Structure formats: structure tokens, C-alpha cells
Coordinates of C-alpha atoms and ligand atoms in Angstrom, one line a residue:
X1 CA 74.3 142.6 5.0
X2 CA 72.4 139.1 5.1
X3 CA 73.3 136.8 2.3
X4 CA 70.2 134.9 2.8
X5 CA 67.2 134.4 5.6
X6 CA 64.9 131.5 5.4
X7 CA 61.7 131.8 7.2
X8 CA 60.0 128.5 8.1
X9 CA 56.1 129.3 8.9
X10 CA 54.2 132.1 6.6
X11 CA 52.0 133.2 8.9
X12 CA 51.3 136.7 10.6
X13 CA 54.5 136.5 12.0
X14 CA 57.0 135.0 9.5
X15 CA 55.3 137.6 6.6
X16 CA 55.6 140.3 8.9
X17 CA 59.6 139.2 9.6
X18 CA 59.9 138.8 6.0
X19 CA 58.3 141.7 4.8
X20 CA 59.9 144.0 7.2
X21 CA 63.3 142.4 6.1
X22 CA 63.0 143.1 2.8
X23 CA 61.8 146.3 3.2
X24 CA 65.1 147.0 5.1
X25 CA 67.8 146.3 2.2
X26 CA 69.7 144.4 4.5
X27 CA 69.1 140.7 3.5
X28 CA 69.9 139.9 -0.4
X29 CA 67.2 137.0 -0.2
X30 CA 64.6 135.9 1.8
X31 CA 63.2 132.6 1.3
X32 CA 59.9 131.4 2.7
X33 CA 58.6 127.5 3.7
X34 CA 55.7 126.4 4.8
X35 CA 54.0 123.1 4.7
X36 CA 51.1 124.8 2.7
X37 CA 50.8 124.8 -1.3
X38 CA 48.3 127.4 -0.9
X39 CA 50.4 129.7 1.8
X40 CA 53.5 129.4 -0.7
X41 CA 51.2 130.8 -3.7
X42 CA 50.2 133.4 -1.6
X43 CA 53.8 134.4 -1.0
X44 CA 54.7 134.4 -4.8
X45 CA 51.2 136.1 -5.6
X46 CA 51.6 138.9 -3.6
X47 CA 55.8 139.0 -3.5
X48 CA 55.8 138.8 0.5
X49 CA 59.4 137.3 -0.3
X50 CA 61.7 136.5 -3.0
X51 CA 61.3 132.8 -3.0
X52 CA 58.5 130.5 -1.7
X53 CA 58.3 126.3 -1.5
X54 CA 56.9 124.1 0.4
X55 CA 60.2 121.7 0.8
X56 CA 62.1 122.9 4.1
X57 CA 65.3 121.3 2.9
X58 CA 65.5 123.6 0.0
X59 CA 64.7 126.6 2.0
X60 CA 67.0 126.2 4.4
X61 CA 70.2 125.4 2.0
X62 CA 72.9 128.0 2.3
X63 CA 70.6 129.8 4.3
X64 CA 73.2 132.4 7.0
X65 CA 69.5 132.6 9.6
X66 CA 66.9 130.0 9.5
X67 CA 63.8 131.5 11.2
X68 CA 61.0 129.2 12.6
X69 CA 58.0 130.3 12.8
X70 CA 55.8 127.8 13.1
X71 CA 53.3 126.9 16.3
X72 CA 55.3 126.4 19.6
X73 CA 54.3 122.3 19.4
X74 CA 55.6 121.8 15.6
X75 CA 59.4 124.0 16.5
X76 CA 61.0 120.3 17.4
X77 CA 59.9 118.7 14.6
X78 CA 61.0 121.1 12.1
X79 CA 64.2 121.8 13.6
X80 CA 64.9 117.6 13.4
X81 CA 63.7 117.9 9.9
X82 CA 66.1 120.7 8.9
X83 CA 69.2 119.6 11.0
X84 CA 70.8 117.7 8.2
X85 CA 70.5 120.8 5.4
X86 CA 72.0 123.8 7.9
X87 CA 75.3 125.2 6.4
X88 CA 78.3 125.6 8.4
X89 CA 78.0 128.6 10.7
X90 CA 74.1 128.7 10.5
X91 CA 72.0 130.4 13.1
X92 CA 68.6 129.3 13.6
X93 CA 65.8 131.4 15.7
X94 CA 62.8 131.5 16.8
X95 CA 59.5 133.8 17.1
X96 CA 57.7 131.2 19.3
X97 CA 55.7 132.7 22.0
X98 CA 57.1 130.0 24.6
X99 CA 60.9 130.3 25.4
X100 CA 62.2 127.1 28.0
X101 CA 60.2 124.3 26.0
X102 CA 61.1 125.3 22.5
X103 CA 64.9 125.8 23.8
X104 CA 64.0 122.1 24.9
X105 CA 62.0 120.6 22.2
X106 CA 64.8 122.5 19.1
X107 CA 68.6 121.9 21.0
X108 CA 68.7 118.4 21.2
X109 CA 68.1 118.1 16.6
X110 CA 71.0 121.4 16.8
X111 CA 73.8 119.7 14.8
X112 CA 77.5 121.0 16.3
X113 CA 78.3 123.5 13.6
X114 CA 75.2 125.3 13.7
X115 CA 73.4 127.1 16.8
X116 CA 70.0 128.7 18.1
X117 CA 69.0 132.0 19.4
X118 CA 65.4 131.6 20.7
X119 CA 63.2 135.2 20.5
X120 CA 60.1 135.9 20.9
X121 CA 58.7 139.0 19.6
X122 CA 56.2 141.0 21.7
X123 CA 54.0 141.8 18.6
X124 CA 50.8 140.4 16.9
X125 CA 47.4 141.2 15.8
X126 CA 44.7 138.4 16.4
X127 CA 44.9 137.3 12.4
X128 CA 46.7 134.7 10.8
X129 CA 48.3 133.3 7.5
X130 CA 50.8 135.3 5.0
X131 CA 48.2 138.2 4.3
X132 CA 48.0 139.0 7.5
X133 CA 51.4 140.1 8.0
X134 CA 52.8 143.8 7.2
X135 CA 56.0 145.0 7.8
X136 CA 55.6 147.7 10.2
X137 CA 54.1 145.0 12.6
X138 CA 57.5 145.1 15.0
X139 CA 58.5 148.9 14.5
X140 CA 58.9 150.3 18.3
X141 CA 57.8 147.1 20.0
X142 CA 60.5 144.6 21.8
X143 CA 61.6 141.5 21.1
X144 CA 62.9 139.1 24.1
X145 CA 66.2 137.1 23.5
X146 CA 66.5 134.3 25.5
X147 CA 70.1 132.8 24.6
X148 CA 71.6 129.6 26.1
X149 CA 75.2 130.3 28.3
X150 CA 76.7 128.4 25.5
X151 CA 75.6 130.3 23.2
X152 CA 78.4 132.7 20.8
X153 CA 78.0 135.9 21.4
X154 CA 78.8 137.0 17.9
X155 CA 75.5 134.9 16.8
X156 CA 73.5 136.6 19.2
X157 CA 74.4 140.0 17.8
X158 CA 73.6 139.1 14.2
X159 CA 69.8 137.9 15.4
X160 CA 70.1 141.4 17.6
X161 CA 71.1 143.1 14.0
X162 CA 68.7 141.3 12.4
X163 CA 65.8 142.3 14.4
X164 CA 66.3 145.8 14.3
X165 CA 66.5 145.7 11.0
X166 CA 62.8 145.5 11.5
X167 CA 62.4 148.5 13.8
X168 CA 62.1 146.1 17.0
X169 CA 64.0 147.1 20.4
X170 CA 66.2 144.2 21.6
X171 CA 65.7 142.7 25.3
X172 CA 67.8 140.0 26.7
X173 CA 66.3 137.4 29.5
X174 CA 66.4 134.3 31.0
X175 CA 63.6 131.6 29.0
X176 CA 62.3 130.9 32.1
X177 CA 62.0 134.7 33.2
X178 CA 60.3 135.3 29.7
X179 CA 57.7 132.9 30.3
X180 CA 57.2 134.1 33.7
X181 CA 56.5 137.7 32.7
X182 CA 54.4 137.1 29.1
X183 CA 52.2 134.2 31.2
X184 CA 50.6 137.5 33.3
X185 CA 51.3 139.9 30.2
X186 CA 49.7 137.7 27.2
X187 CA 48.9 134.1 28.1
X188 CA 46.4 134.9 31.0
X189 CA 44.5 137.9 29.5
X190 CA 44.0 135.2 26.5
X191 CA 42.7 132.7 28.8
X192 CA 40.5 135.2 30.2
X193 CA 38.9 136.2 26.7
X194 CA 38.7 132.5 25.7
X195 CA 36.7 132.2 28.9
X196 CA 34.4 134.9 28.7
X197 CA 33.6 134.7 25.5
X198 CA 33.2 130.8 25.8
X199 CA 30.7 131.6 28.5
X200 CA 28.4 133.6 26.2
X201 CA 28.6 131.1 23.5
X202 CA 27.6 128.7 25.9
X203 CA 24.2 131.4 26.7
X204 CA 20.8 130.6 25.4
X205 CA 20.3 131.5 21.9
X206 CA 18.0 135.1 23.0
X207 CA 20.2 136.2 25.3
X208 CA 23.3 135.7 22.9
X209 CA 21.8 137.9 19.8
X210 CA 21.9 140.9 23.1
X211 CA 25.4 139.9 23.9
X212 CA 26.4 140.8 20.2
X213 CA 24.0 143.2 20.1
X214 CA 25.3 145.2 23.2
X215 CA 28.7 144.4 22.9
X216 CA 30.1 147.9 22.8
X217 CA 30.0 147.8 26.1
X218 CA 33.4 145.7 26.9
X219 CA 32.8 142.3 25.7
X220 CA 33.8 143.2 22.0
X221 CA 37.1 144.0 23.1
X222 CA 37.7 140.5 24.7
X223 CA 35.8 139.1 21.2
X224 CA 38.9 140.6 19.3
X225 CA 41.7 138.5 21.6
X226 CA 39.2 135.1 21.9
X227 CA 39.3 135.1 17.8
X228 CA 43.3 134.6 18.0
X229 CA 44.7 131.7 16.1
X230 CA 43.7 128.1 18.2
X231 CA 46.4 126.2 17.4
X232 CA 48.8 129.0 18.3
X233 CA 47.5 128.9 21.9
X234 CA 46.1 125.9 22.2
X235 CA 49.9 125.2 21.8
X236 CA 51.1 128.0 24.0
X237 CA 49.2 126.5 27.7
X238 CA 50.5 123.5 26.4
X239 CA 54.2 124.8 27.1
X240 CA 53.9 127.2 29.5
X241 CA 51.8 125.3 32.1
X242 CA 53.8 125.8 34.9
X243 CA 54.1 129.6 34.7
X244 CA 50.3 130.1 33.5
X245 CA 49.1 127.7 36.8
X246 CA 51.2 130.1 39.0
X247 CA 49.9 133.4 37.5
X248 CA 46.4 131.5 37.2
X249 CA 46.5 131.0 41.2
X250 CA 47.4 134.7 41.9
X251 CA 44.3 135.7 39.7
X252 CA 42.1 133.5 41.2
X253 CA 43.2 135.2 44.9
X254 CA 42.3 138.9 43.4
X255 CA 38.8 137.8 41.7
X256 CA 37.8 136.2 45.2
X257 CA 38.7 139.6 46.7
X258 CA 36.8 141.8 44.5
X259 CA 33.8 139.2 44.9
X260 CA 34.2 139.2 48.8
X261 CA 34.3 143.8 48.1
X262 CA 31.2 143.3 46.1
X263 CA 29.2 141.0 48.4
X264 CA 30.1 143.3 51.6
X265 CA 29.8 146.6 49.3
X266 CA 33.3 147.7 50.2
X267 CA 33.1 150.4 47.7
X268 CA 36.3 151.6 48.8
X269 CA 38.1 148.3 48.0
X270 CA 36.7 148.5 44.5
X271 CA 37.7 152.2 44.0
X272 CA 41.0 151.8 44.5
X273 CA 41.5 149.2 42.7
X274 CA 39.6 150.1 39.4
X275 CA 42.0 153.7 39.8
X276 CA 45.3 151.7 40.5
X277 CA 44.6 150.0 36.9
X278 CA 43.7 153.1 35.1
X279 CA 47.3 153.9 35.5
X280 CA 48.6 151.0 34.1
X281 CA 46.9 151.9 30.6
X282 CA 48.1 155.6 30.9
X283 CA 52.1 153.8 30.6
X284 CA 51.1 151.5 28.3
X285 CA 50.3 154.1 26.3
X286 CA 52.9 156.7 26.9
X287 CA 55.4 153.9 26.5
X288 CA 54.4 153.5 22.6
X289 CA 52.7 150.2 23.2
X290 CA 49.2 150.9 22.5
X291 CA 47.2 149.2 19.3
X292 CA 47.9 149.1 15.6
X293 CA 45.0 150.7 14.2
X294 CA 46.2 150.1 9.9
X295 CA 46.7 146.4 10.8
X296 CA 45.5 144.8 7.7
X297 CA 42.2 142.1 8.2
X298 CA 43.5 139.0 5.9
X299 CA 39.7 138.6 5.2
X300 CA 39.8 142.3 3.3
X301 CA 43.1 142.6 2.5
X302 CA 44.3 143.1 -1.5
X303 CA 46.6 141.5 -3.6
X304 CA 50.1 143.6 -3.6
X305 CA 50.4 145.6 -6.1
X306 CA 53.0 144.9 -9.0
Ligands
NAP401 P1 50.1 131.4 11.9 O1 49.7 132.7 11.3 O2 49.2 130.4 12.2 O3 51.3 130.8 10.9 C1 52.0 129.7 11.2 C2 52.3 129.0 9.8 O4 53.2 127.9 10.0 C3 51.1 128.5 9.1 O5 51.1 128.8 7.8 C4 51.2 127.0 9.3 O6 50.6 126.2 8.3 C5 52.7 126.8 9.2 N1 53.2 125.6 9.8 C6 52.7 124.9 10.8 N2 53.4 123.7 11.0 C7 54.4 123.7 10.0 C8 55.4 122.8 9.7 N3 55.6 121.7 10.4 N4 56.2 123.1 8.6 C9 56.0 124.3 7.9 N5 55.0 125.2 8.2 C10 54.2 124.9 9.2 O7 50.9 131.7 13.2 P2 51.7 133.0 13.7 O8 50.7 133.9 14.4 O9 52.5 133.6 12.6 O10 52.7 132.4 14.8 C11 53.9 131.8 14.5 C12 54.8 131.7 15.7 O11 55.0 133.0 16.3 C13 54.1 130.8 16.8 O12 55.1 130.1 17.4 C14 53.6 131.9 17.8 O13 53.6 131.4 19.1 C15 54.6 133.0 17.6 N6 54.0 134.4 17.8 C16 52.7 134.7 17.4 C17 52.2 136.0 17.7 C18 50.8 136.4 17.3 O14 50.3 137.4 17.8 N7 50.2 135.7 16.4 C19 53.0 136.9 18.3 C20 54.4 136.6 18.7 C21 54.8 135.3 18.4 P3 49.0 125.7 8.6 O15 48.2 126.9 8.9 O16 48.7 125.0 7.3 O17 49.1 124.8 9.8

């Protein structure tokens, strides 16, 4: 049992943590901060945790876990904000989507009798803010540890016990193996449907009312990944630029060669590729990884009931 978890950022992710916390009976309290009057009414409106304020310094007082999740570019400046206020023995993590920058931007604010076990949980919708979140949101999906060598392994455990508290399967990695592996699995396909959709914005006004019109036919599905929060990965290519160049270069190499296959009409070329993908959605699928289809839409949801 938790004594009490503060979670710093009320968005998607930090309700969803919350929620799913409270939901387990194994934290007493949960506290949430966020620099927003409006987000921390929110919280108290619709109970998403036990406390709410907008002052960090209170939130994270006698806290056992101080979560962070804010964008990857404000986690440094938070954590030097907090620093003074940890208790003795404190753990702080993080949800951030990045792993070797936040490491770098939060260890050098870590005061000596406190430490920090970044994670990253491999779960989201494309919403954002407090009513976004629901507490089934990490139930069967993983959630990447990345902890530093000098990190005690006791406090490692307690984030592992902590998470799956929420239903989430643990994975250990290196942060710069994490952002290796998420820049092909989540920061490139995001790049992608920023891009596409970017180009039809950028179409003349007739021709866009037929994109929207016809947009069953592929496009909506990028639509749903370009409307993801802008700060978030505006925030994310920001700190993972060397891994999403790399993975950016590799992608370039396969588009040329299925531009080259159309051009010469190497049907065969194309075939096999297209069927070589095809499988890759049949494991994704069998491995319990496929969409949540009751995540709630922020712009719809309804206040909690009492
Ligand atoms: P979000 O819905 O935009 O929520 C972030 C919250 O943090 C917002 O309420 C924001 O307030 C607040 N905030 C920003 N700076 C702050 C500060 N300095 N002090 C206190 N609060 C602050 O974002 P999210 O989707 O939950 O993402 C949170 C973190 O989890 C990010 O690091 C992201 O990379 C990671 N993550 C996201 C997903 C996903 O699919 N969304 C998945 C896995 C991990 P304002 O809105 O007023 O700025």
C-alpha cells in the first residue's frame, strides 16, 4: 500500500494514472497539480483524484511517488521546482514519451535523498486534458522502464508495483534503446499523419471539401493521429531528434523503392510488400494491442457521477 502519489500534469495521462490508481485501493491518496485553475476544478468536479491544486510544492509534500506528467520540454523545470519539497526516500517518475533527454533534463535538479525512475507508458488516445483520461487506459498494454545503473533496485520495484496496479505489463530497457524502438513504433507514424494531413490542408479549398468528403478511404485514419496534442509532439522531435533522423533516413530509402516499383510497374515488388505488412497487423492484434474502442472523446464526455 501507497501512503500517497502526487501526479504533476492532469492530462490524458496523469487522469488516466490517477484514475486507474484509485480504482486499485492500493494508494490511500492521490494528489493532482497542474499549472491550470481550470484543469484542477476539473479534478475536484468530476473526483478524478482526492486532492487537486495548482501549487506543486504542496502536491508534492510527503508525497512516497511524485509522478510527472507533463510535456517532455517542461519535465526539467518542474523537477527543479519540486527538488526542494521531496521527502526523504521519495521516488519521482515519469510518463514522458522521450526517455535519454528527460533522464538528462530531471537528474541534475534530483536532490541526494530522493531518486527517479523514468517510464514511459505505451498507451494513449489522440485527446487531451483531465476528461480525457479513464482508468482502463493502461490495462494489458506495457510500460518501458528505463532506470539509471545507479538506481536502487527496491525503488524500481515499487514504480514496477505501482504500475501494475494499473493493469500495465512492466518492460525494462535502456533510454536510449527506448527511443530507438518508439521513434519507428510512435514518433514516425506521427510524423507521417502530420505530413499527410498537412498536405491536404495545404490543397485548394474544392478539392479539400472531397478529401473530407471521401475520407473513408484511408486518410480519416491518419486524421485521428495528426489531431494528437501539438505541444506533446512538437516536444517529442524536439528530444528524440537523433533517433527520429535515423529512422526518418531508413523510411525515406523504402518510399524511394516503392516509387522506383511503381514507376517500372514491378507489381511483384509491391505485392510482396503490401502482404509482408498485412502480417504485422494480424500480431498486433493477436498480441492484445489493437484500439480502445470506449475511449471517452473529452469534447462529449459527462461529469462523474456522485
Ligand atoms: P496533456 O493531456 O496535454 O496533459 C499535460 C498537462 O500538463 C496539461 O494539463 C498541462 O497544462 C500540464 N502542464 C504543462 N506544463 C506544466 C507545468 N510546468 N506544471 C504543471 N502542469 C503542467 O498531455 P498527456 O497526453 O497527458 O501527456 C503527458 C506526458 O505523457 C507527456 O510527457 C507525453 O509525452 C506522455 N505520454 C503521452 C501519451 C499520449 O498518447 N498522449 C502517451 C504516453 C505518454 P496546459 O495544458 O495548461 O499546458
Amino acid at each position: 500500500m501507497f501512503e500517497k502519489v502526487a501526479v504533476i500534469g492532469f492530462g490524458l495521462i496523469g487522469s488516466s494514472f490517477a484514475q486507474a490508481l484509485k480504482r486499485s485501493g492500493k494508494v490511500r491518496e492521490v494528489v493532482a497539480a497542474d499549472k491550470s485553475e481550470e484543469v484542477c476544478r476539473q479534478v475536484q468536479e468530476n473526483k478524478l483524484a482526492d486532492n487537486a491544486t495548482t501549487n506543486l510544492r504542496d502536491a508534492v509534500l510527503d508525497a512516497d511517488i511524485v509522478v510527472l506528467a507533463v510535456p517532455v520540454g517542461a519535465m526539467g523545470h518542474v523537477m527543479k521546482g519540486i527538488a526542494p519539497y521531496l521527502k526523504e526516500g521519495a521516488i519521482v517518475t515519469d510518463t514522458g514519451s522521450v526517455k535519454a533527454s528527460v533522464i538528462e533534463a530531471v537528474s541534475p535538479h534530483l536532490p541526494e535523498h530522493a531518486s527517479f525512475v523514468a517510464a514511459h507508458p505505451i498507451a494513449g488516445t489522440e485527446h487531451s486534458g483531465p476528461l480525457a483520461g479513464f482508468p482502463e487506459l493502461f490495462e494489458h498494454r506495457w510500460v518501458i522502464l528505463t532506470p539509471m545503473p545507479e538506481t536502487p533496485l527496491r525503488d524500481v520495484e515499487k514504480i514496477t508495483t505501482l504500475w501494475e496496479a494499473t493493469g500495465a505489463n512492466i518492460e525494462i530497457m535502456s533510454p536510449e534503446h527506448h527511443d530507438l524502438i518508439l521513434g519507428i513504433t510512435s514518433h514516425l507514424p506521427h510524423l507521417i499523419a502530420y505530413t499527410i494531413v498537412g498536405t491536404a490542408t495545404n490543397l485548394e479549398d474544392d478539392i479539400q471539401s472531397e478529401v473530407i468528403k471521401y475520407s473513408a478511404s484511408g486518410f480519416r485514419d491518419f486524421t485521428r493521429i495528426a489531431a494528437s496534442d501539438p505541444t506533446m509532439w512538437r516536444d517529442v522531435f524536439l528530444n528524440n531528434k537523433a533517433a527520429v533522423l535515423e529512422i526518418l533516413q531508413r523510411f525515406t530509402e523504402d518510399l524511394t523503392a516503392l516509387q522506383r516499383a511503381i514507376r517500372y510497374a514491378d507489381g511483384d515488388y509491391l505485392y510482396q510488400t503490401f502482404d509482408r505488412t498485412r502480417g504485422i497487423r494480424r500480431a498486433i492484434i493477436e498480441a492484445g494491442q489493437a484500439d480502445y474502442p470506449d475511449a471517452p472523446d473529452p469534447k462529449t464526455a459527462s461529469p462523474a457521477s456522485e
